[in-house]
Every structure is written in structure tokens, then in C-alpha cells.
Amino acid sequence: MAGNLVARSIHDLTAAAWFGGSLMGAIGLNGAAAEAKDPAERTRLSSLGWKKWAPYQAAAFGGHLLSGLAIMWENKGRMAKQDGVTRLSAYKSVVTLAGVAVTLYAGLQGAKVERLAAEGAKGATEPKPEASEELRAAQQQLKILQWAIPVFAGWVIVLGAKHGEMQRPMNVLKGLVR
């Protein structure tokens, strides 16, 4: 256990930061920014908050990926021998990378919204009727992406729990017998 405790803790905490940060942003930050009296401030404040969070999110992704590699290295023997472990690891890796890609794409759309903040908006992801097509498209995509991101992060957490269940002695034994 001692060999994996730090890596597992980092792995779980960084996934939790991704999940919690994305929900806080979608619900708290974007919700609060929508209450600004000046329509131009609604997108500006939301963009500012997301920009402040971005370095921490990037660090969480880096920590998550590095700790995941450390866990896989520590468990390479079990991955080779226990049925389903390699398959679940590959699946979790694909989900993680897809979620990171979705998060990065949301950041690109957020940068567009920030650049066009002077147009004003109903909210961080709600354009005004007279919004430019570029702002409208970016906000409409962000409206979906802000909920897709915690879905991916939550999915990664659930797959991590599945990995934990696979390490129960009875499940290891079943996986080795096959």
C-alpha cells in the first residue's frame, strides 16, 4: 500500500479538483456572473474567473496523468495477469484524455467569449439576441461543454472506484483464475 498511497491520493484528488472545479464554475461562477448589472461584465467576470482557475486545472491534469502513470507502473504485473485490469486502464485513459480535450476546447471557446465580452450577454453562456454569430456560437457551445466536463470528470472518478474494486482479494483471485 505504501508504494501507491501518494500516487493514488494525487490521482484521486486531482480528479476531484477537476470535477468540483468544473461544477463550481458552471453553477457558482457562471451563475454569479449572470447577476452582474452591466451585460458586458457578465462575460468578462466569468472569463476572468475561469482564467484564474486555468493554471490550477492544468496542474491537476498534469498531476492526474503523472500519478496515473505511476500507478500503472506499480501495477504492471497485476495488469498483465489479472483479467480486465488492462482493458479498464485503457478505457479509463481514453475517457480521461477525451475529457481533457473537451476541457481544453471549452477553454478555447471561453477565450472567444472573453475577447467578445464588450458585446455583453444575458449570462456567461447565454447570448443576447443581438450578439454576433461568433459570440453566440461560442456561448452555445460553452452551455453544453460546462456540463460535459463534470460528466467526464465524474466518469473518471467512477472508473477509479472500479479499479479499486478490482483490487479486492476475491476479485483479484477471480481475475487470475480466468
PDB file of C-alpha atoms in Angstrom:
ATOM      1  CA  MET A   1       0.000   0.000   0.000  1.00  0.00           C
ATOM      2  CA  ALA A   2       2.761   2.465   0.870  1.00  0.00           C
ATOM      3  CA  GLY A   3       4.122   2.308  -2.699  1.00  0.00           C
ATOM      4  CA  ASN A   4       0.873   3.602  -4.153  1.00  0.00           C
ATOM      5  CA  LEU A   5      -0.534   5.793  -1.393  1.00  0.00           C
ATOM      6  CA  VAL A   6       0.916   9.097  -2.621  1.00  0.00           C
ATOM      7  CA  ALA A   7       0.232   8.385  -6.299  1.00  0.00           C
ATOM      8  CA  ARG A   8      -3.316   7.166  -5.599  1.00  0.00           C
ATOM      9  CA  SER A   9      -4.032  10.165  -3.397  1.00  0.00           C
ATOM     10  CA  ILE A  10      -2.784  12.603  -6.032  1.00  0.00           C
ATOM     11  CA  HIS A  11      -4.721  10.722  -8.703  1.00  0.00           C
ATOM     12  CA  ASP A  12      -7.987  10.903  -6.749  1.00  0.00           C
ATOM     13  CA  LEU A  13      -7.519  14.473  -5.511  1.00  0.00           C
ATOM     14  CA  THR A  14      -6.759  15.819  -8.976  1.00  0.00           C
ATOM     15  CA  ALA A  15      -9.831  14.096 -10.428  1.00  0.00           C
ATOM     16  CA  ALA A  16     -11.854  15.594  -7.570  1.00  0.00           C
ATOM     17  CA  ALA A  17     -10.431  19.059  -8.339  1.00  0.00           C
ATOM     18  CA  TRP A  18     -11.404  18.655 -11.991  1.00  0.00           C
ATOM     19  CA  PHE A  19     -14.925  17.541 -11.058  1.00  0.00           C
ATOM     20  CA  GLY A  20     -15.506  20.072  -8.289  1.00  0.00           C
ATOM     21  CA  GLY A  21     -13.881  22.959 -10.116  1.00  0.00           C
ATOM     22  CA  SER A  22     -15.968  22.396 -13.213  1.00  0.00           C
ATOM     23  CA  LEU A  23     -19.213  22.218 -11.222  1.00  0.00           C
ATOM     24  CA  MET A  24     -18.316  25.299  -9.173  1.00  0.00           C
ATOM     25  CA  GLY A  25     -17.583  27.170 -12.386  1.00  0.00           C
ATOM     26  CA  ALA A  26     -20.767  26.137 -14.155  1.00  0.00           C
ATOM     27  CA  ILE A  27     -23.054  26.694 -11.178  1.00  0.00           C
ATOM     28  CA  GLY A  28     -21.350  29.232  -8.941  1.00  0.00           C
ATOM     29  CA  LEU A  29     -19.121  31.353 -11.143  1.00  0.00           C
ATOM     30  CA  ASN A  30     -21.301  31.480 -14.249  1.00  0.00           C
ATOM     31  CA  GLY A  31     -24.427  31.841 -12.118  1.00  0.00           C
ATOM     32  CA  ALA A  32     -22.981  34.712 -10.114  1.00  0.00           C
ATOM     33  CA  ALA A  33     -21.579  36.455 -13.198  1.00  0.00           C
ATOM     34  CA  ALA A  34     -25.041  36.368 -14.788  1.00  0.00           C
ATOM     35  CA  GLU A  35     -26.244  38.595 -11.938  1.00  0.00           C
ATOM     36  CA  ALA A  36     -23.917  41.475 -12.883  1.00  0.00           C
ATOM     37  CA  LYS A  37     -25.895  44.600 -13.715  1.00  0.00           C
ATOM     38  CA  ASP A  38     -23.788  45.507 -16.762  1.00  0.00           C
ATOM     39  CA  PRO A  39     -24.269  42.934 -19.576  1.00  0.00           C
ATOM     40  CA  ALA A  40     -20.610  43.377 -20.665  1.00  0.00           C
ATOM     41  CA  GLU A  41     -19.475  42.468 -17.143  1.00  0.00           C
ATOM     42  CA  ARG A  42     -21.335  39.132 -17.232  1.00  0.00           C
ATOM     43  CA  THR A  43     -18.992  37.518 -19.729  1.00  0.00           C
ATOM     44  CA  ARG A  44     -15.936  39.466 -18.562  1.00  0.00           C
ATOM     45  CA  LEU A  45     -16.291  38.346 -14.930  1.00  0.00           C
ATOM     46  CA  SER A  46     -16.984  34.754 -15.851  1.00  0.00           C
ATOM     47  CA  SER A  47     -13.983  34.723 -18.201  1.00  0.00           C
ATOM     48  CA  LEU A  48     -11.790  36.273 -15.531  1.00  0.00           C
ATOM     49  CA  GLY A  49     -12.775  33.582 -13.005  1.00  0.00           C
ATOM     50  CA  TRP A  50     -12.167  30.748 -15.464  1.00  0.00           C
ATOM     51  CA  LYS A  51      -8.802  32.274 -16.439  1.00  0.00           C
ATOM     52  CA  LYS A  52      -7.758  32.349 -12.766  1.00  0.00           C
ATOM     53  CA  TRP A  53      -8.752  28.685 -12.394  1.00  0.00           C
ATOM     54  CA  ALA A  54      -6.981  27.509 -15.586  1.00  0.00           C
ATOM     55  CA  PRO A  55      -3.424  27.151 -14.143  1.00  0.00           C
ATOM     56  CA  TYR A  56      -4.741  25.078 -11.244  1.00  0.00           C
ATOM     57  CA  GLN A  57      -6.774  22.943 -13.631  1.00  0.00           C
ATOM     58  CA  ALA A  58      -3.707  22.417 -15.813  1.00  0.00           C
ATOM     59  CA  ALA A  59      -1.683  21.408 -12.746  1.00  0.00           C
ATOM     60  CA  ALA A  60      -4.451  18.991 -11.755  1.00  0.00           C
ATOM     61  CA  PHE A  61      -4.391  17.419 -15.223  1.00  0.00           C
ATOM     62  CA  GLY A  62      -0.621  17.084 -15.098  1.00  0.00           C
ATOM     63  CA  GLY A  63      -0.699  15.586 -11.606  1.00  0.00           C
ATOM     64  CA  HIS A  64      -3.505  13.239 -12.596  1.00  0.00           C
ATOM     65  CA  LEU A  65      -1.713  11.954 -15.675  1.00  0.00           C
ATOM     66  CA  LEU A  66       1.668  11.545 -13.937  1.00  0.00           C
ATOM     67  CA  SER A  67       0.163   9.809 -10.905  1.00  0.00           C
ATOM     68  CA  GLY A  68      -1.821   7.565 -13.245  1.00  0.00           C
ATOM     69  CA  LEU A  69       1.392   6.517 -14.952  1.00  0.00           C
ATOM     70  CA  ALA A  70       2.991   5.826 -11.567  1.00  0.00           C
ATOM     71  CA  ILE A  71       0.023   3.674 -10.531  1.00  0.00           C
ATOM     72  CA  MET A  72       0.140   1.756 -13.807  1.00  0.00           C
ATOM     73  CA  TRP A  73       3.882   1.184 -13.395  1.00  0.00           C
ATOM     74  CA  GLU A  74       3.402  -0.077  -9.844  1.00  0.00           C
ATOM     75  CA  ASN A  75       0.612  -2.400 -11.025  1.00  0.00           C
ATOM     76  CA  LYS A  76       2.171  -3.619 -14.282  1.00  0.00           C
ATOM     77  CA  GLY A  77       2.339  -7.190 -13.010  1.00  0.00           C
ATOM     78  CA  ARG A  78      -1.301  -7.196 -11.978  1.00  0.00           C
ATOM     79  CA  MET A  79      -2.271  -5.566 -15.265  1.00  0.00           C
ATOM     80  CA  ALA A  80      -0.543  -8.367 -17.162  1.00  0.00           C
ATOM     81  CA  LYS A  81      -2.077 -11.162 -15.104  1.00  0.00           C
ATOM     82  CA  GLN A  82      -5.491 -10.083 -13.808  1.00  0.00           C
ATOM     83  CA  ASP A  83      -8.283 -10.317 -16.350  1.00  0.00           C
ATOM     84  CA  GLY A  84      -9.877  -6.959 -17.159  1.00  0.00           C
ATOM     85  CA  VAL A  85      -7.353  -4.637 -15.483  1.00  0.00           C
ATOM     86  CA  THR A  86      -5.530  -3.635 -18.668  1.00  0.00           C
ATOM     87  CA  ARG A  87      -8.829  -3.205 -20.517  1.00  0.00           C
ATOM     88  CA  LEU A  88     -10.244  -0.974 -17.764  1.00  0.00           C
ATOM     89  CA  SER A  89      -6.986   1.007 -17.607  1.00  0.00           C
ATOM     90  CA  ALA A  90      -7.088   1.640 -21.342  1.00  0.00           C
ATOM     91  CA  TYR A  91     -10.765   2.606 -21.186  1.00  0.00           C
ATOM     92  CA  LYS A  92     -10.148   4.978 -18.289  1.00  0.00           C
ATOM     93  CA  SER A  93      -7.209   6.518 -20.149  1.00  0.00           C
ATOM     94  CA  VAL A  94      -9.379   7.164 -23.222  1.00  0.00           C
ATOM     95  CA  VAL A  95     -12.140   8.726 -21.110  1.00  0.00           C
ATOM     96  CA  THR A  96      -9.580  10.871 -19.279  1.00  0.00           C
ATOM     97  CA  LEU A  97      -7.923  12.103 -22.478  1.00  0.00           C
ATOM     98  CA  ALA A  98     -11.311  12.789 -24.090  1.00  0.00           C
ATOM     99  CA  GLY A  99     -12.338  14.766 -21.005  1.00  0.00           C
ATOM    100  CA  VAL A 100      -9.102  16.746 -21.062  1.00  0.00           C
ATOM    101  CA  ALA A 101      -9.674  17.504 -24.756  1.00  0.00           C
ATOM    102  CA  VAL A 102     -13.242  18.672 -24.045  1.00  0.00           C
ATOM    103  CA  THR A 103     -11.961  20.841 -21.195  1.00  0.00           C
ATOM    104  CA  LEU A 104      -9.262  22.382 -23.389  1.00  0.00           C
ATOM    105  CA  TYR A 105     -11.790  23.028 -26.161  1.00  0.00           C
ATOM    106  CA  ALA A 106     -14.041  24.750 -23.621  1.00  0.00           C
ATOM    107  CA  GLY A 107     -11.085  26.947 -22.717  1.00  0.00           C
ATOM    108  CA  LEU A 108     -10.689  27.952 -26.363  1.00  0.00           C
ATOM    109  CA  GLN A 109     -14.381  28.814 -26.572  1.00  0.00           C
ATOM    110  CA  GLY A 110     -14.085  30.735 -23.316  1.00  0.00           C
ATOM    111  CA  ALA A 111     -11.231  32.773 -24.791  1.00  0.00           C
ATOM    112  CA  LYS A 112     -13.530  33.751 -27.686  1.00  0.00           C
ATOM    113  CA  VAL A 113     -16.218  34.816 -25.236  1.00  0.00           C
ATOM    114  CA  GLU A 114     -13.664  36.856 -23.291  1.00  0.00           C
ATOM    115  CA  ARG A 115     -12.442  38.549 -26.467  1.00  0.00           C
ATOM    116  CA  LEU A 116     -16.044  39.482 -27.357  1.00  0.00           C
ATOM    117  CA  ALA A 117     -17.117  40.406 -23.809  1.00  0.00           C
ATOM    118  CA  ALA A 118     -17.757  44.043 -24.758  1.00  0.00           C
ATOM    119  CA  GLU A 119     -20.805  42.876 -26.759  1.00  0.00           C
ATOM    120  CA  GLY A 120     -22.497  41.957 -23.492  1.00  0.00           C
ATOM    121  CA  ALA A 121     -24.663  38.942 -22.783  1.00  0.00           C
ATOM    122  CA  LYS A 122     -27.541  37.647 -20.679  1.00  0.00           C
ATOM    123  CA  GLY A 123     -25.076  35.372 -18.913  1.00  0.00           C
ATOM    124  CA  ALA A 124     -21.763  33.560 -19.308  1.00  0.00           C
ATOM    125  CA  THR A 125     -23.349  31.029 -21.658  1.00  0.00           C
ATOM    126  CA  GLU A 126     -26.497  32.939 -22.682  1.00  0.00           C
ATOM    127  CA  PRO A 127     -26.105  35.367 -25.574  1.00  0.00           C
ATOM    128  CA  LYS A 128     -28.204  38.472 -26.077  1.00  0.00           C
ATOM    129  CA  PRO A 129     -30.477  38.372 -29.155  1.00  0.00           C
ATOM    130  CA  GLU A 130     -28.266  40.910 -30.939  1.00  0.00           C
ATOM    131  CA  ALA A 131     -24.995  39.054 -30.200  1.00  0.00           C
ATOM    132  CA  SER A 132     -22.587  38.433 -33.053  1.00  0.00           C
ATOM    133  CA  GLU A 133     -22.659  34.973 -34.576  1.00  0.00           C
ATOM    134  CA  GLU A 134     -19.164  34.287 -33.218  1.00  0.00           C
ATOM    135  CA  LEU A 135     -20.159  35.114 -29.630  1.00  0.00           C
ATOM    136  CA  ARG A 136     -23.464  33.270 -29.931  1.00  0.00           C
ATOM    137  CA  ALA A 137     -21.743  30.115 -31.253  1.00  0.00           C
ATOM    138  CA  ALA A 138     -19.063  30.142 -28.544  1.00  0.00           C
ATOM    139  CA  GLN A 139     -21.621  30.661 -25.771  1.00  0.00           C
ATOM    140  CA  GLN A 140     -23.924  27.950 -27.103  1.00  0.00           C
ATOM    141  CA  GLN A 141     -21.020  25.508 -27.170  1.00  0.00           C
ATOM    142  CA  LEU A 142     -19.959  26.517 -23.659  1.00  0.00           C
ATOM    143  CA  LYS A 143     -23.507  25.946 -22.422  1.00  0.00           C
ATOM    144  CA  ILE A 144     -23.121  22.267 -23.366  1.00  0.00           C
ATOM    145  CA  LEU A 145     -19.437  21.906 -22.519  1.00  0.00           C
ATOM    146  CA  GLN A 146     -19.857  23.276 -18.973  1.00  0.00           C
ATOM    147  CA  TRP A 147     -21.968  20.180 -18.207  1.00  0.00           C
ATOM    148  CA  ALA A 148     -19.989  17.713 -20.329  1.00  0.00           C
ATOM    149  CA  ILE A 149     -16.803  18.433 -18.371  1.00  0.00           C
ATOM    150  CA  PRO A 150     -18.079  17.276 -14.944  1.00  0.00           C
ATOM    151  CA  VAL A 151     -19.623  14.237 -16.664  1.00  0.00           C
ATOM    152  CA  PHE A 152     -16.172  13.217 -17.944  1.00  0.00           C
ATOM    153  CA  ALA A 153     -14.515  14.013 -14.609  1.00  0.00           C
ATOM    154  CA  GLY A 154     -17.173  12.058 -12.706  1.00  0.00           C
ATOM    155  CA  TRP A 155     -16.823   9.166 -15.133  1.00  0.00           C
ATOM    156  CA  VAL A 156     -13.066   9.089 -14.423  1.00  0.00           C
ATOM    157  CA  ILE A 157     -13.764   9.014 -10.671  1.00  0.00           C
ATOM    158  CA  VAL A 158     -16.227   6.124 -11.079  1.00  0.00           C
ATOM    159  CA  LEU A 159     -13.726   4.196 -13.207  1.00  0.00           C
ATOM    160  CA  GLY A 160     -11.125   4.783 -10.476  1.00  0.00           C
ATOM    161  CA  ALA A 161     -13.555   3.282  -7.972  1.00  0.00           C
ATOM    162  CA  LYS A 162     -13.967   0.301 -10.302  1.00  0.00           C
ATOM    163  CA  HIS A 163     -10.177  -0.107 -10.296  1.00  0.00           C
ATOM    164  CA  GLY A 164     -10.269  -0.124  -6.501  1.00  0.00           C
ATOM    165  CA  GLU A 165     -12.945  -2.810  -6.507  1.00  0.00           C
ATOM    166  CA  MET A 166     -10.828  -4.925  -8.823  1.00  0.00           C
ATOM    167  CA  GLN A 167      -8.110  -4.973  -6.145  1.00  0.00           C
ATOM    168  CA  ARG A 168     -10.281  -6.687  -3.546  1.00  0.00           C
ATOM    169  CA  PRO A 169      -8.698 -10.083  -2.854  1.00  0.00           C
ATOM    170  CA  MET A 170     -11.730 -12.022  -4.112  1.00  0.00           C
ATOM    171  CA  ASN A 171     -11.801 -10.030  -7.368  1.00  0.00           C
ATOM    172  CA  VAL A 172      -8.052 -10.429  -7.872  1.00  0.00           C
ATOM    173  CA  LEU A 173      -8.435 -14.171  -7.374  1.00  0.00           C
ATOM    174  CA  LYS A 174     -11.312 -14.342  -9.882  1.00  0.00           C
ATOM    175  CA  GLY A 175      -9.276 -12.326 -12.385  1.00  0.00           C
ATOM    176  CA  LEU A 176      -6.240 -14.564 -12.048  1.00  0.00           C
ATOM    177  CA  VAL A 177      -8.198 -17.816 -12.421  1.00  0.00           C
ATOM    178  CA  ARG A 178      -9.528 -16.940 -15.870  1.00  0.00           C
TER     179      ARG A 178
END
